[in-house]
Amino acid sequence: MAHGPAKGIGRWLFTTNHKDIGTLYLWFSFAMFLLGGCFAMIIRAELFEPGMQIIKPEFFNQMSTMHGLVMVFGAIMPAFVGLANWMIPMMIGAPDMALPRMNNLSFWLLPFAFTLLASTLFMEGGAPNFGWTFYAPLSTTYAPDTVNYFIFGVHLMGISSIMGSINIIATVLNMRAPGMTLMKMPMFVWTWLITAFLLIAVMPVLAGAVTMMLMDINFGTSFFDAAGGGDPVLFQHVFWFFGHPEVYIIILPAFGVISHIIPTFSRKPLFGYSSMVYATASIAFLSFIVWAHHMFLVGMPIGGELYFMYATMLIAVPTAAKVFNWVSTMFRGSLTFETPMLFAIAFVILFTIGGFTGVMLAIAPADIQYHDSYFVVAHFHYVMVAGSVFAGTAAVYFWLPKWCGRMYNETMAKTQFWISFVGFNVTFFPQHFLGLAGMPRRYADYALQFSDWNMVSSIGAFTYGASQLLFIFIVIQAIRSGKQVSEPKVWEGAEGLEWTLPTPVPYHTFTTPPEVK
């Protein structure tokens, strides 16, 4: 029996349209981004000066935990799944995702998972207080009762990720338009195909870790309890076998986004397309065999330290190849600097800084000094925020006119870029100095000698937070009252070539390099 289009709230509840589901993912992820940002603002407000001013240490620990969990699993991952839902079917010429109803279910699990997690803030015992990596025995023997809600939320989130990944793989492998071979796919599709395989491989590992936690807490087992013959270090092995590929699950789709934006505003095809595909696959493979570089202090044998040190340094090679390809794409291009390009260039520069500090942390003897200091916090925020969040913001500016047929205010968007760029660097660059000077992470109080850079860092954090409020204003204004997108333009490219841009989207929203006349 045929049904007409659903109206009102039913349209969003029961939709199987990939664009609607992509929109749901994007709005949900931004809501989580604001929530996680509020937790971060509480942390930075407390660290503005030494001593305990605003909150108790226990609540500080809860904020640290909730900030990490909400940002990684609630904001960044769903944002890129939203981009995948919107763009992949259009990029490969498919009418929709392969499994539309499962697509709907995979989204609607997320609000329940994160409502469950956030509700622990209002329960007796408070939110989880053991950090976003939830190491045993902090998360088992000494955890508040709300840990069970956290475990259930993680399971729901994992089920959602696995279903979304199956859908992406089925869509890309089975529903490409005739003539689109794998090596003709846009880079964003490639990065997501590889990411989807990573998710299916590692999400069950996370599920296993939290299930063993559940058994230790409630059923008398001792997987991670040394008193019962278990091993707390086992938890770290299991967690990081999930956790390190997870970092690349977060960054690979960002690489795909940047691989579209830079060629567009350079008015050149992407340099070294096939090498980009192979580099992405190499990064994904290597991400599985470097997990214990997070564990140099657990007392592993020297041979293990050497292996993980060299393997970690090796993963920098395909990553550097991608950076060289992006720079080569820009080289002698006919560059213009609209907002998406500004974010993309900032991504390349800042992600490279994050990569260099990652190589520093890969060196085992040095890592013993840097470990659990603010140097690590600075490193992974240069990868996560300047990487994933900058790329996600660039993607929204890049494709928003394609999504809604209206153009954002370019002047306001560039203003938002500069505020967020300055705010980000003022927040996180000083944390390198704090870490090298010996300030440990996750502490609610600190010694007097760290006060100046902490004050600078907190000012930067509130600046960056303000830029996100401007971002949401720009997006809503564009959707409600932005200029209708113009007819396609023909640009004089490098060496007198004309680029004809496709209809009916504006010049900087196409998804594959244009045809050369």
Coordinates of C-alpha atoms in Angstrom, one line a residue:
M1 CA 0.0 0.0 0.0
A2 CA 1.5 3.3 -1.1
H3 CA 1.9 6.1 1.5
G4 CA 2.2 9.8 0.8
P5 CA 5.0 11.8 2.4
A6 CA 4.9 11.9 6.1
K7 CA 4.0 15.2 7.7
G8 CA 5.3 17.1 10.8
I9 CA 7.1 15.1 13.4
G10 CA 6.3 11.8 11.7
R11 CA 8.4 12.8 8.7
W12 CA 11.5 12.8 11.0
L13 CA 10.5 9.9 13.2
F14 CA 9.9 7.4 10.4
T15 CA 11.9 8.8 7.5
T16 CA 13.9 6.5 5.4
N17 CA 15.3 9.3 3.2
H18 CA 19.0 9.5 3.4
K19 CA 19.0 13.3 3.3
D20 CA 16.5 13.6 6.2
I21 CA 18.5 11.1 8.2
G22 CA 21.8 12.9 7.4
T23 CA 20.1 16.1 8.6
L24 CA 19.0 14.4 11.9
Y25 CA 22.6 13.2 12.5
L26 CA 24.0 16.6 11.9
W27 CA 21.6 18.5 14.2
F28 CA 22.0 15.8 16.9
S29 CA 25.8 15.9 16.7
F30 CA 25.8 19.7 16.9
A31 CA 23.6 19.5 20.0
M32 CA 26.0 17.1 21.5
F33 CA 28.9 19.4 20.5
L34 CA 27.3 22.2 22.4
L35 CA 26.7 19.9 25.5
G36 CA 30.2 18.6 25.4
G37 CA 31.4 22.2 25.0
C38 CA 29.5 23.2 28.1
F39 CA 31.3 20.5 30.1
A40 CA 34.7 21.8 28.7
M41 CA 33.8 25.4 29.7
I42 CA 33.2 24.2 33.3
I43 CA 36.6 22.5 33.3
R44 CA 38.4 25.6 31.9
A45 CA 36.5 28.0 34.2
E46 CA 37.8 25.9 37.2
L47 CA 41.3 25.9 35.8
F48 CA 41.3 29.7 35.2
E49 CA 43.4 30.1 38.3
P50 CA 44.9 27.8 40.9
G51 CA 42.9 26.6 43.9
M52 CA 39.3 25.3 44.0
Q53 CA 36.9 28.1 43.0
I54 CA 33.7 26.9 41.4
I55 CA 33.2 23.1 41.7
K56 CA 34.4 20.2 43.8
P57 CA 37.1 17.9 42.6
E58 CA 34.6 15.0 42.2
F59 CA 32.4 17.0 39.9
F60 CA 35.5 18.1 37.9
N61 CA 36.3 14.4 37.3
Q62 CA 32.7 13.9 36.2
M63 CA 33.0 16.8 33.8
S64 CA 36.2 15.4 32.4
T65 CA 34.6 12.0 31.7
M66 CA 31.4 13.4 30.2
H67 CA 33.2 15.9 28.0
G68 CA 35.4 13.2 26.4
L69 CA 32.6 10.7 26.0
V70 CA 30.1 13.2 24.6
M71 CA 32.5 14.8 22.2
V72 CA 34.0 11.6 20.8
F73 CA 30.9 9.4 20.6
G74 CA 28.1 12.0 20.5
A75 CA 29.5 14.9 18.5
I76 CA 32.3 13.9 16.1
M77 CA 31.3 10.4 15.0
P78 CA 27.6 11.2 14.3
A79 CA 28.6 14.4 12.4
F80 CA 30.6 12.4 9.9
V81 CA 27.9 9.7 9.7
G82 CA 25.5 12.6 8.9
L83 CA 27.8 13.8 6.1
A84 CA 28.0 10.2 4.8
N85 CA 24.3 9.8 4.7
W86 CA 23.8 13.1 2.9
M87 CA 26.7 12.8 0.4
I88 CA 27.6 9.2 -0.4
P89 CA 24.4 8.3 -2.3
M90 CA 24.7 11.5 -4.4
M91 CA 28.4 11.0 -5.0
I92 CA 28.0 7.4 -6.3
G93 CA 24.7 8.0 -8.1
A94 CA 22.6 5.8 -5.8
P95 CA 18.9 6.7 -5.1
D96 CA 19.3 6.2 -1.4
M97 CA 21.2 4.1 1.2
A98 CA 21.0 0.3 0.7
L99 CA 19.2 -0.3 4.0
P100 CA 17.0 2.7 4.6
R101 CA 15.0 1.4 7.6
M102 CA 18.1 0.2 9.4
N103 CA 19.5 3.7 8.6
N104 CA 16.5 5.2 10.5
L105 CA 17.0 2.8 13.5
S106 CA 20.8 3.4 13.6
F107 CA 20.1 7.1 14.2
W108 CA 17.3 6.8 16.7
L109 CA 19.4 4.7 19.0
L110 CA 21.7 7.6 19.6
P111 CA 19.4 10.1 21.4
F112 CA 18.4 7.3 23.8
A113 CA 22.1 6.3 24.4
F114 CA 23.1 9.8 25.2
T115 CA 20.0 10.7 27.2
L116 CA 20.9 7.7 29.3
L117 CA 24.5 8.9 29.7
A118 CA 23.5 12.5 30.4
S119 CA 20.8 11.4 32.9
T120 CA 23.6 10.0 35.2
L121 CA 24.4 13.7 36.1
F122 CA 21.0 13.8 38.0
M123 CA 21.3 10.4 39.7
E124 CA 22.5 9.5 43.2
G125 CA 26.3 8.9 43.0
G126 CA 26.6 11.3 40.1
A127 CA 27.9 10.8 36.6
P128 CA 30.8 8.5 35.9
N129 CA 34.0 10.0 37.3
F130 CA 36.7 7.7 35.8
G131 CA 37.8 9.6 32.7
W132 CA 36.7 8.9 29.1
T133 CA 39.0 6.0 28.9
F134 CA 37.3 4.4 31.9
Y135 CA 40.3 2.4 33.1
A136 CA 39.8 -0.5 35.5
P137 CA 39.8 -0.6 38.5
L138 CA 38.6 3.0 38.7
S139 CA 35.6 2.1 36.5
T140 CA 34.9 -1.3 38.2
T141 CA 35.9 -1.6 41.8
Y142 CA 35.6 2.1 42.7
A143 CA 32.9 3.3 40.2
P144 CA 29.6 4.9 41.2
D145 CA 26.4 2.9 40.6
T146 CA 25.6 4.9 37.5
V147 CA 28.4 3.0 35.7
N148 CA 25.7 0.5 34.6
Y149 CA 23.8 3.2 32.7
F150 CA 27.0 4.3 31.1
I151 CA 27.7 0.7 30.0
F152 CA 24.2 0.3 28.5
G153 CA 24.6 3.7 26.7
V154 CA 28.0 2.5 25.2
H155 CA 26.3 -0.7 23.9
L156 CA 23.5 1.3 22.2
M157 CA 26.0 3.6 20.6
G158 CA 28.1 0.7 19.4
I159 CA 25.1 -1.0 17.9
S160 CA 24.2 2.2 16.1
S161 CA 27.7 2.5 14.7
I162 CA 27.8 -1.1 13.4
M163 CA 24.5 -0.7 11.7
G164 CA 25.5 2.5 10.1
S165 CA 28.7 0.9 8.9
I166 CA 27.0 -2.1 7.4
N167 CA 24.7 0.3 5.5
I168 CA 27.6 2.4 4.1
I169 CA 29.5 -0.7 2.9
A170 CA 26.4 -2.3 1.3
T171 CA 25.6 1.1 -0.4
V172 CA 29.1 1.7 -1.8
L173 CA 29.7 -1.9 -2.9
N174 CA 26.3 -2.6 -4.5
M175 CA 24.7 0.7 -5.6
R176 CA 27.3 2.6 -7.6
A177 CA 26.2 4.1 -10.9
P178 CA 27.2 2.1 -14.0
G179 CA 30.8 2.9 -15.0
M180 CA 31.8 4.1 -11.5
T181 CA 34.6 1.7 -10.6
L182 CA 36.1 1.7 -7.1
M183 CA 39.1 3.8 -8.4
K184 CA 36.8 6.4 -9.8
M185 CA 34.9 7.0 -6.5
P186 CA 35.3 10.4 -4.8
M187 CA 37.8 10.4 -1.9
F188 CA 35.1 11.0 0.7
V189 CA 33.4 7.8 -0.4
W190 CA 36.7 5.9 -0.2
T191 CA 37.6 7.2 3.3
W192 CA 34.1 6.3 4.6
L193 CA 34.2 2.8 3.0
I194 CA 37.5 2.1 4.8
T195 CA 36.2 3.8 8.0
A196 CA 33.1 1.6 8.0
F197 CA 35.3 -1.6 7.9
L198 CA 37.3 -0.2 10.8
L199 CA 34.1 0.4 12.8
I200 CA 32.8 -3.1 12.3
A201 CA 36.2 -4.5 13.4
V202 CA 36.6 -2.5 16.6
M203 CA 33.1 -1.8 18.0
P204 CA 32.7 -5.4 19.2
V205 CA 36.0 -5.0 21.0
L206 CA 34.6 -2.0 22.9
A207 CA 31.5 -4.0 23.6
G208 CA 33.6 -6.8 25.0
A209 CA 35.5 -4.4 27.3
V210 CA 32.3 -2.9 28.8
T211 CA 30.7 -6.3 29.1
M212 CA 33.6 -7.6 31.1
M213 CA 33.3 -4.4 33.3
L214 CA 29.6 -5.2 33.8
M215 CA 30.4 -8.8 34.9
D216 CA 33.1 -7.6 37.3
I217 CA 30.8 -5.0 38.8
N218 CA 27.6 -7.1 39.1
F219 CA 28.4 -10.8 38.8
G220 CA 31.5 -11.5 40.8
T221 CA 33.9 -12.1 38.0
S222 CA 37.5 -10.7 38.1
F223 CA 38.6 -10.0 34.6
F224 CA 40.3 -6.8 35.7
D225 CA 40.7 -7.6 39.5
A226 CA 44.1 -8.7 40.5
A227 CA 42.8 -10.1 43.8
G228 CA 40.7 -12.6 41.8
G229 CA 43.5 -13.5 39.3
G230 CA 42.6 -10.8 36.8
D231 CA 44.7 -8.1 35.4
P232 CA 43.9 -4.3 35.2
V233 CA 46.4 -4.0 32.3
L234 CA 44.2 -6.4 30.3
F235 CA 41.6 -3.6 30.3
Q236 CA 44.1 -1.2 28.8
H237 CA 45.0 -3.7 26.0
V238 CA 41.3 -4.3 25.2
F239 CA 40.4 -0.6 25.4
W240 CA 43.2 0.7 23.3
F241 CA 42.8 -2.1 20.7
F242 CA 39.5 -0.4 20.1
G243 CA 40.7 3.1 21.0
H244 CA 43.5 3.6 18.6
P245 CA 41.6 2.6 15.4
E246 CA 38.8 4.8 16.8
V247 CA 41.1 7.9 16.4
Y248 CA 41.4 7.0 12.7
I249 CA 37.6 6.3 12.5
I250 CA 37.3 10.0 13.6
I251 CA 40.0 11.5 11.3
L252 CA 39.7 9.5 8.0
P253 CA 36.3 11.0 6.9
A254 CA 37.8 14.4 7.7
F255 CA 40.6 13.5 5.3
G256 CA 38.0 12.7 2.7
V257 CA 36.3 16.1 3.2
I258 CA 39.6 18.0 2.8
S259 CA 40.3 16.0 -0.3
H260 CA 37.2 17.6 -1.9
I261 CA 37.6 21.1 -0.7
I262 CA 41.2 21.8 -1.6
P263 CA 40.9 20.7 -5.3
T264 CA 37.7 22.8 -5.6
F265 CA 39.3 26.0 -4.4
S266 CA 42.6 25.2 -6.2
R267 CA 40.7 24.6 -9.4
K268 CA 42.8 21.5 -10.0
P269 CA 42.1 17.8 -9.8
L270 CA 43.4 16.1 -6.6
F271 CA 47.1 15.4 -6.9
G272 CA 47.9 11.6 -6.6
Y273 CA 44.4 10.2 -6.3
S274 CA 45.5 6.5 -6.2
S275 CA 48.2 7.2 -3.7
M276 CA 45.6 8.9 -1.5
V277 CA 43.5 5.8 -1.6
Y278 CA 46.4 3.5 -0.8
A279 CA 47.6 5.8 2.0
T280 CA 44.1 5.7 3.5
A281 CA 44.1 1.9 3.4
S282 CA 47.6 1.8 4.9
I283 CA 46.6 4.1 7.8
A284 CA 43.6 1.9 8.5
F285 CA 45.7 -1.3 8.6
L286 CA 48.5 0.2 10.7
S287 CA 46.0 1.6 13.2
F288 CA 45.4 -1.9 14.4
I289 CA 49.0 -2.7 15.3
V290 CA 50.1 0.4 17.3
W291 CA 47.6 0.3 20.2
A292 CA 50.1 -0.1 23.1
H293 CA 51.9 3.2 22.5
H294 CA 49.2 4.4 24.9
M295 CA 50.7 2.0 27.5
F296 CA 54.4 2.6 27.6
L297 CA 54.2 3.0 31.4
V298 CA 52.6 -0.4 32.2
G299 CA 55.9 -2.2 32.4
M300 CA 55.9 -3.9 29.0
P301 CA 59.2 -5.7 27.9
I302 CA 61.7 -3.5 26.1
G303 CA 61.1 -5.5 22.9
G304 CA 57.4 -4.5 23.0
E305 CA 58.3 -0.9 23.6
L306 CA 60.6 -0.9 20.6
Y307 CA 58.0 -2.6 18.3
F308 CA 55.2 -0.2 19.3
M309 CA 57.5 2.8 19.0
Y310 CA 58.6 1.9 15.4
A311 CA 55.1 0.9 14.3
T312 CA 53.7 4.2 15.6
M313 CA 56.4 6.2 13.8
L314 CA 55.6 4.2 10.6
I315 CA 52.0 5.3 10.6
A316 CA 53.3 8.9 10.1
V317 CA 54.5 8.0 6.6
P318 CA 51.1 7.5 4.8
T319 CA 49.7 10.4 6.8
A320 CA 52.5 12.7 5.6
A321 CA 51.9 11.4 2.0
K322 CA 48.3 12.8 2.3
V323 CA 49.6 16.2 3.5
F324 CA 52.1 16.4 0.6
N325 CA 49.3 15.5 -1.9
W326 CA 47.1 18.3 -0.5
V327 CA 49.9 20.8 -0.7
S328 CA 50.8 19.6 -4.2
T329 CA 47.1 20.1 -5.2
M330 CA 47.3 23.7 -4.1
F331 CA 50.7 24.2 -5.8
R332 CA 50.3 26.5 -8.9
G333 CA 46.5 26.2 -8.5
S334 CA 44.2 29.1 -9.1
L335 CA 43.5 29.5 -5.4
T336 CA 40.7 31.5 -3.8
F337 CA 40.1 31.7 0.0
E338 CA 36.4 31.2 0.7
T339 CA 35.5 30.0 4.2
P340 CA 35.7 26.2 3.4
M341 CA 39.2 26.7 2.0
L342 CA 40.3 28.7 5.1
F343 CA 39.2 25.8 7.3
A344 CA 40.8 23.3 5.0
I345 CA 44.2 25.1 5.0
A346 CA 44.0 25.5 8.8
F347 CA 43.2 21.8 9.0
V348 CA 46.4 20.9 7.1
I349 CA 48.6 23.2 9.1
L350 CA 47.2 22.3 12.6
F351 CA 46.8 18.6 11.9
T352 CA 50.4 18.5 10.9
I353 CA 51.4 20.1 14.2
G354 CA 49.3 17.4 15.9
G355 CA 51.2 14.8 13.8
F356 CA 54.6 16.1 14.9
T357 CA 53.7 16.0 18.5
G358 CA 52.3 12.5 17.9
V359 CA 55.8 11.4 16.7
M360 CA 57.3 12.9 19.8
L361 CA 54.9 10.9 21.9
A362 CA 55.7 7.8 19.9
I363 CA 59.3 7.8 21.2
A364 CA 59.1 5.5 24.2
P365 CA 61.7 7.2 26.4
A366 CA 60.3 10.6 25.7
D367 CA 56.7 9.4 26.3
I368 CA 57.6 8.4 29.8
Q369 CA 58.2 12.1 30.5
Y370 CA 55.2 13.4 28.5
H371 CA 52.8 10.7 29.6
D372 CA 49.5 11.9 31.3
S373 CA 50.7 15.5 31.1
Y374 CA 49.0 18.4 29.3
F375 CA 51.3 17.8 26.4
V376 CA 49.1 14.8 25.5
V377 CA 45.9 16.9 25.9
A378 CA 47.4 19.5 23.5
H379 CA 48.4 16.7 21.0
F380 CA 45.1 15.0 20.8
H381 CA 43.1 18.2 20.6
Y382 CA 45.2 19.3 17.7
V383 CA 44.2 16.0 16.0
M384 CA 40.6 15.9 17.2
V385 CA 39.5 19.6 17.1
A386 CA 41.8 21.1 14.5
G387 CA 41.4 17.8 12.6
S388 CA 37.9 16.5 12.8
V389 CA 35.9 19.5 14.0
F390 CA 37.6 22.0 11.6
A391 CA 37.0 19.5 8.7
G392 CA 33.4 19.0 9.8
T393 CA 32.8 22.8 9.9
A394 CA 34.5 23.1 6.5
A395 CA 32.1 20.4 5.2
V396 CA 29.0 22.3 6.5
Y397 CA 30.1 25.5 4.8
F398 CA 31.1 23.6 1.6
W399 CA 27.9 21.6 1.2
L400 CA 25.3 23.7 3.0
P401 CA 24.2 25.5 -0.2
K402 CA 23.8 22.2 -1.9
W403 CA 21.7 20.9 1.0
C404 CA 19.3 23.8 1.4
G405 CA 19.7 25.9 -1.8
R406 CA 20.7 29.0 0.1
M407 CA 24.1 30.6 0.6
Y408 CA 25.5 31.6 4.0
N409 CA 26.9 35.0 4.7
E410 CA 30.6 34.8 3.6
T411 CA 31.8 37.8 5.7
M412 CA 30.3 36.4 8.9
A413 CA 31.6 32.9 8.1
K414 CA 35.2 34.2 7.6
T415 CA 34.8 36.1 10.9
Q416 CA 33.8 32.9 12.5
F417 CA 36.8 31.1 11.1
W418 CA 39.3 33.6 12.4
I419 CA 37.7 33.7 15.9
S420 CA 37.7 29.9 16.1
F421 CA 41.2 29.6 14.6
V422 CA 42.7 32.1 17.1
G423 CA 40.6 30.8 20.0
F424 CA 41.7 27.2 19.3
N425 CA 45.4 28.0 19.2
V426 CA 45.3 30.2 22.2
T427 CA 43.5 27.4 24.1
F428 CA 45.7 24.4 23.1
F429 CA 49.1 25.7 22.1
P430 CA 50.0 26.8 25.6
Q431 CA 49.1 23.4 26.9
H432 CA 52.3 22.0 25.2
F433 CA 54.3 24.4 27.5
L434 CA 52.3 23.3 30.5
G435 CA 52.9 19.6 29.8
L436 CA 56.6 20.0 29.1
A437 CA 56.8 22.0 32.4
G438 CA 55.3 19.0 34.2
M439 CA 51.6 19.8 34.7
P440 CA 49.6 16.5 34.9
R441 CA 46.2 16.2 33.1
R442 CA 42.8 15.6 34.8
Y443 CA 43.7 17.5 38.0
A444 CA 41.2 20.1 39.3
D445 CA 44.0 22.1 41.0
Y446 CA 47.6 22.9 40.1
A447 CA 50.8 24.5 41.4
L448 CA 51.3 28.2 41.1
Q449 CA 53.9 28.1 38.4
F450 CA 51.3 26.8 35.9
S451 CA 48.8 29.7 36.5
D452 CA 49.7 32.1 33.6
W453 CA 49.4 29.6 30.8
N454 CA 46.2 28.1 32.3
M455 CA 44.7 31.6 32.4
V456 CA 45.6 32.1 28.7
S457 CA 44.2 28.6 27.8
S458 CA 40.9 29.3 29.5
I459 CA 40.5 32.7 27.7
G460 CA 41.1 30.9 24.4
A461 CA 38.6 28.2 25.3
F462 CA 35.8 30.7 25.9
T463 CA 36.7 32.5 22.7
Y464 CA 36.5 29.3 20.7
G465 CA 33.2 28.4 22.4
A466 CA 31.8 31.8 21.4
S467 CA 32.8 31.1 17.8
Q468 CA 30.6 28.0 17.8
L469 CA 27.5 30.1 18.8
L470 CA 28.3 32.4 15.8
F471 CA 28.6 29.3 13.6
I472 CA 25.1 28.0 14.5
F473 CA 23.7 31.6 14.0
I474 CA 25.3 31.6 10.5
V475 CA 23.9 28.2 9.6
I476 CA 20.3 29.0 10.8
Q477 CA 20.4 32.4 9.1
A478 CA 21.5 30.7 5.8
I479 CA 18.7 28.1 6.0
R480 CA 16.0 30.7 6.8
S481 CA 16.9 33.7 4.8
G482 CA 20.1 33.1 2.9
K483 CA 20.4 34.2 -0.8
Q484 CA 19.1 31.6 -3.3
V485 CA 22.1 29.9 -4.9
S486 CA 23.2 31.4 -8.2
E487 CA 23.4 29.8 -11.6
P488 CA 26.7 27.9 -12.3
K489 CA 29.7 30.0 -13.2
V490 CA 32.5 29.3 -15.6
W491 CA 35.9 30.0 -14.2
E492 CA 39.1 30.8 -16.0
G493 CA 41.5 28.3 -14.5
A494 CA 45.2 28.0 -14.5
E495 CA 46.8 28.1 -18.0
G496 CA 43.6 29.4 -19.5
L497 CA 41.6 26.3 -18.9
E498 CA 37.9 26.8 -18.3
W499 CA 36.2 24.8 -15.6
T500 CA 32.5 24.3 -16.1
L501 CA 30.8 23.8 -12.8
P502 CA 27.7 21.6 -12.6
T503 CA 24.1 22.8 -12.2
P504 CA 22.2 23.9 -10.2
V505 CA 24.6 24.3 -7.2
P506 CA 26.9 27.3 -6.6
Y507 CA 30.5 27.2 -7.7
H508 CA 32.0 25.7 -4.5
T509 CA 29.6 22.9 -3.7
F510 CA 30.4 20.2 -6.3
T511 CA 31.6 16.9 -5.0
T512 CA 34.0 15.7 -7.8
P513 CA 36.5 17.6 -9.9
P514 CA 34.8 19.3 -12.8
E515 CA 35.3 18.5 -16.5
V516 CA 38.0 20.4 -18.3
K517 CA 36.8 22.0 -21.6

